[in-house]
Coordinates of C-alpha atoms in Angstrom, one line a residue:
Chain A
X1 CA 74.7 -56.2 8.5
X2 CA 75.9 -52.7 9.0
X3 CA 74.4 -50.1 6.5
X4 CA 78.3 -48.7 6.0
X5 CA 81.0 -51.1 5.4
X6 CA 84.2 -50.2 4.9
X7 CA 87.4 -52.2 3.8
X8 CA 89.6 -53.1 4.8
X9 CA 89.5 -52.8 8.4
X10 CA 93.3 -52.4 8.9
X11 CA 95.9 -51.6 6.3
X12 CA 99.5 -51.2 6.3
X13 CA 101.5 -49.9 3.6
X14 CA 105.0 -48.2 3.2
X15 CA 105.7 -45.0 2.1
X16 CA 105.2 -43.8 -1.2
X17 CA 102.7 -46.8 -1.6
X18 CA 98.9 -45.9 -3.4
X19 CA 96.5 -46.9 -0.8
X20 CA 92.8 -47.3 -1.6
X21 CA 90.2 -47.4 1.2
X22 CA 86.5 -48.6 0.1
X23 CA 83.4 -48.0 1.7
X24 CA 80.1 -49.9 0.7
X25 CA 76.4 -49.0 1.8
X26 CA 72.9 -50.4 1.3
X27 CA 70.8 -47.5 1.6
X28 CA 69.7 -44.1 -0.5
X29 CA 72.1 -41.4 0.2
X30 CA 72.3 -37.8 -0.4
X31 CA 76.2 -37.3 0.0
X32 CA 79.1 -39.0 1.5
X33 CA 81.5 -37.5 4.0
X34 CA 85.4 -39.0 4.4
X35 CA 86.8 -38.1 7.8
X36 CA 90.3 -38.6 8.7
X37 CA 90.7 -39.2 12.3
X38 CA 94.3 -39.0 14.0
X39 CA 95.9 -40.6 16.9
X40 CA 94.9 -38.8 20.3
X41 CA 91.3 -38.8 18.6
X42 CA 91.1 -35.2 17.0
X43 CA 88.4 -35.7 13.5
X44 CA 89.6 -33.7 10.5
X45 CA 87.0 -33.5 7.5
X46 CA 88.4 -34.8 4.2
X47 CA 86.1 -34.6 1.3
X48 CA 82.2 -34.3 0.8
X49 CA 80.6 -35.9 -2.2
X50 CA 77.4 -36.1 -3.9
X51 CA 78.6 -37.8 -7.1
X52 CA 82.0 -37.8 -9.1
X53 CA 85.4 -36.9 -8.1
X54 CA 87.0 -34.6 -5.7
X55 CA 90.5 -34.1 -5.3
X56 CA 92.7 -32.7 -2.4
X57 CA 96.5 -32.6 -2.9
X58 CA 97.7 -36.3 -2.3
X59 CA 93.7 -37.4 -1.8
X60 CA 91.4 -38.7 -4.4
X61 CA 87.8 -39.4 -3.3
X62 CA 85.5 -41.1 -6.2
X63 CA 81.8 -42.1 -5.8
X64 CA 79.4 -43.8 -7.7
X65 CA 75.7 -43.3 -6.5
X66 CA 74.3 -46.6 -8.4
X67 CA 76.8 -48.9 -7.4
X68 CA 76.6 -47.4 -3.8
X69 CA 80.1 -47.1 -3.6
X70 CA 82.9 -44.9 -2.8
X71 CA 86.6 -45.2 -2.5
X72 CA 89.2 -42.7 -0.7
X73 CA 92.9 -43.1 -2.6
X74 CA 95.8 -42.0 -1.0
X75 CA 99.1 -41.2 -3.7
X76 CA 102.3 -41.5 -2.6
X77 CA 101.9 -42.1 0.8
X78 CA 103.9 -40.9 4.0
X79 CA 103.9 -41.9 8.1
X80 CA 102.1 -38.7 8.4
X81 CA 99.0 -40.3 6.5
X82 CA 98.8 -42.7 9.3
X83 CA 95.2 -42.5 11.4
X84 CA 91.7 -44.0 11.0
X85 CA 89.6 -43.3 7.8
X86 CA 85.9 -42.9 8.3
X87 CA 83.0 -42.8 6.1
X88 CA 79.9 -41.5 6.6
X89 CA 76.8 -41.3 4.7
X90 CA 73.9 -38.8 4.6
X91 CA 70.1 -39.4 4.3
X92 CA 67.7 -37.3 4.2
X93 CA 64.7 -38.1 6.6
X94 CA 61.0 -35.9 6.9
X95 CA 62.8 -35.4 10.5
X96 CA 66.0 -33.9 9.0
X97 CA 69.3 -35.4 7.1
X98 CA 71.2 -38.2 9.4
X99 CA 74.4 -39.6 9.1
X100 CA 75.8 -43.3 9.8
X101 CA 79.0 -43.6 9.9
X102 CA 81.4 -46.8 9.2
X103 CA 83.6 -48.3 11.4
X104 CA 86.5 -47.0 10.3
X105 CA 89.9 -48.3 8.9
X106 CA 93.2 -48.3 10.4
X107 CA 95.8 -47.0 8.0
X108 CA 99.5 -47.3 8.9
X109 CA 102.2 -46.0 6.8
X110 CA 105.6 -47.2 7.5
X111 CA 108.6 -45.4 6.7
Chain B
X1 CA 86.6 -18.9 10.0
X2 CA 83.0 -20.8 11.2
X3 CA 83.3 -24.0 12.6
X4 CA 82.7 -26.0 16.2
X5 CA 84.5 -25.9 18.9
X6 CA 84.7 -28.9 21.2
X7 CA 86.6 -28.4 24.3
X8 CA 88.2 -29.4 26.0
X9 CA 90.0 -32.2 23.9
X10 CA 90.9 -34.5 26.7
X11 CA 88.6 -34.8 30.0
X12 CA 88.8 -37.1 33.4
X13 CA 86.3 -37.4 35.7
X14 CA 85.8 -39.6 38.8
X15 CA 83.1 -42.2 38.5
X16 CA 80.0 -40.9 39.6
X17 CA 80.4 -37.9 38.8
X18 CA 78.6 -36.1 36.0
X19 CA 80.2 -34.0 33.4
X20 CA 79.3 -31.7 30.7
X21 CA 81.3 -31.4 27.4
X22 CA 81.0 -28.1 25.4
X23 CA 79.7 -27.7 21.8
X24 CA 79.5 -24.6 20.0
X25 CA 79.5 -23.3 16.6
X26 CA 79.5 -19.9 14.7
X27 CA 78.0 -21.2 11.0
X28 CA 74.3 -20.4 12.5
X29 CA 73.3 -24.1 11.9
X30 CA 70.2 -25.0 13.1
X31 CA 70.8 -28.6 13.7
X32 CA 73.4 -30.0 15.7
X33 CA 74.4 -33.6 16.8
X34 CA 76.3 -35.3 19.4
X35 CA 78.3 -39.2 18.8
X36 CA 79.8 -42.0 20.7
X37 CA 82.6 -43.3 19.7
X38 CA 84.0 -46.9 21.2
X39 CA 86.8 -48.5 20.1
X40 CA 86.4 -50.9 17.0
X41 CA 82.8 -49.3 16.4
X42 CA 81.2 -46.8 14.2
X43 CA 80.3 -43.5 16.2
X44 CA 76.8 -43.7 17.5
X45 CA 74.0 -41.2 17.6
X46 CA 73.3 -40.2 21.3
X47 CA 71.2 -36.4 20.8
X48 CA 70.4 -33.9 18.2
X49 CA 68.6 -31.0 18.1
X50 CA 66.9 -29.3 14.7
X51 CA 66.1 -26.2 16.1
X52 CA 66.4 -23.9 19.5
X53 CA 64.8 -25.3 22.7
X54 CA 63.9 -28.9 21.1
X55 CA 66.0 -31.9 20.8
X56 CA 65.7 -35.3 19.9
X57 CA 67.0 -38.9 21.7
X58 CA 69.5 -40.8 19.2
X59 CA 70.3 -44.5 19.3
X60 CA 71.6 -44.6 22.5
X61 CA 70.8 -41.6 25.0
X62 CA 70.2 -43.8 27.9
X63 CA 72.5 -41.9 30.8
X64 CA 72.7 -38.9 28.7
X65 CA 71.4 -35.2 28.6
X66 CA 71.5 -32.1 26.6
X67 CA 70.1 -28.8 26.3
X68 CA 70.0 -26.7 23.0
X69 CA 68.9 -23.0 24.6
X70 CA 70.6 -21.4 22.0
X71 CA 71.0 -21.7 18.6
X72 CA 74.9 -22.1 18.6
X73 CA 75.1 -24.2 21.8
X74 CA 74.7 -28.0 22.5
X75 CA 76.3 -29.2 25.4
X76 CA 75.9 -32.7 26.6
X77 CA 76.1 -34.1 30.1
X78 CA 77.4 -37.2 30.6
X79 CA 75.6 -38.0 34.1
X80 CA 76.0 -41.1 36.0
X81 CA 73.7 -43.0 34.9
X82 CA 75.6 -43.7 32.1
X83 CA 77.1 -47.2 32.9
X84 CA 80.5 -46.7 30.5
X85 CA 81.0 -42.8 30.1
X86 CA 84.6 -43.7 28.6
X87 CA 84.7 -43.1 24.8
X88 CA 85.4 -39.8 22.6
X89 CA 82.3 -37.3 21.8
X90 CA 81.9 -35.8 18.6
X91 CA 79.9 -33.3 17.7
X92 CA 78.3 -32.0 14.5
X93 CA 76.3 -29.5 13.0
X94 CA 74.2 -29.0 9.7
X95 CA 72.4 -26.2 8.5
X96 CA 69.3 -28.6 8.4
X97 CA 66.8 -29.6 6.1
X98 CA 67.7 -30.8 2.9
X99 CA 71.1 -29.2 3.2
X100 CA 73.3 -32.6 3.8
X101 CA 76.9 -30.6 4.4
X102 CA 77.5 -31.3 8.1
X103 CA 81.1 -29.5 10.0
X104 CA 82.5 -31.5 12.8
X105 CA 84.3 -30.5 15.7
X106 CA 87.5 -32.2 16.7
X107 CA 86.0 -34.2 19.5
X108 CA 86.2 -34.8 23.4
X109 CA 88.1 -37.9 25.1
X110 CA 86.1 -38.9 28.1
X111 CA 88.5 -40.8 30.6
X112 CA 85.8 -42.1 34.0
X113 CA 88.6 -43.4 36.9

């Protein structure tokens, strides 16, 4: 089992829809990063969080340390939203902090 | 504005041949990292370095190398030894030790033909 899940894998929607995107992980964590990455490949950092809330224009992420859970919401959604979601979560190590990343999801947003 | 540069964004190369992707930032981290990413997989760990002139193997350096001779700096060569060089390369940097904000460069699509 991966220590990073994240659900679901794919996910289409059409615009103007709320999208949710969860991300599940089994180990102690300092902070979680959200990465949005585009077609073509280029990575684009979204939010980092530690605990609580963090808002960005149209993006909401949320995190809640005990349950080991976070979620990345999308309002009112638009084709331009469309790429892979990635989280990734940091832990600190005596050799230094390390991040593992989950697989991704596939959002498309349909016009 | 600080950040990493990756460049450049798309790369071919002939098989056999080695290749070295650029890495460098301006935030004076001290650690930096590089990833693998294959397609329906999480990006993997292949090198990082927590300091000048030292570096560590990741999950999966086999058919890779790096160098780290200065503190903004940490190219990776993909040599060919490295059985399926095709994937995109990211790389990331932290200040280090118990700081846990990394920056992330854009990445590097590695085409082998």
């Amino acid at each position: 089992k991966n220590e990073v899940e994240q659900s679901p894998q794919n996910l289409t929607a059409q615009e103007g829809e709320f999208i949710t995107i969860n991300c599940s992980y089994s180990v102690g964590i300092s902070a979680l990063h959200w990465l949005q990455q585009h077609p073509g490949g280029g990575i684009v950092s979204l939010f980092m969080l530690s605990s609580g809330k963090k808002k960005h224009g149209r993006l909401i992420a949320t995190i809640n340390i005990q349950e080991k859970h976070s979620s990345l919401h999308i309002t009112a959604s638009h084709p331009r939203d469309s790429a892979v979601y990635i989280c990734a979560v940091v832990r600190l190590e005596t050799s230094g902090s390390r991040l593992t990343f989950g697989e991704g999801t596939q959002l498309t947003v349909n016009p | 504005d600080g950040g990493i540069t990756q460049s450049p964004k798309y790369l071919f190369r002939k098989e056999g041949q080695n290749v070295t992707l650029s890495c460098e930032q301006n935030l004076n981290h001290d650690a930096m990292y590089w990833y693998r990413q294959d397609p329906g997989q999480g990006l993997r760990l292949i090198y990082y370095s927590q300091i000048v002139n030292d570096f560590q193997k990741g999950d999966i350096a086999e058919g890779y190398s790096v160098s780290r001779e200065k503190k903004e700096s940490f190219p990776l060569t993909v040599t060919s030894a490295q059985k399926n060089p095709t994937a995109f390369y990211l790389c990331a940097s932290t200040k280090g030790g118990t700081y846990y904000g990394y920056t992330f460069g854009s990445g590097t699509r590695l085409t082998v033909v």
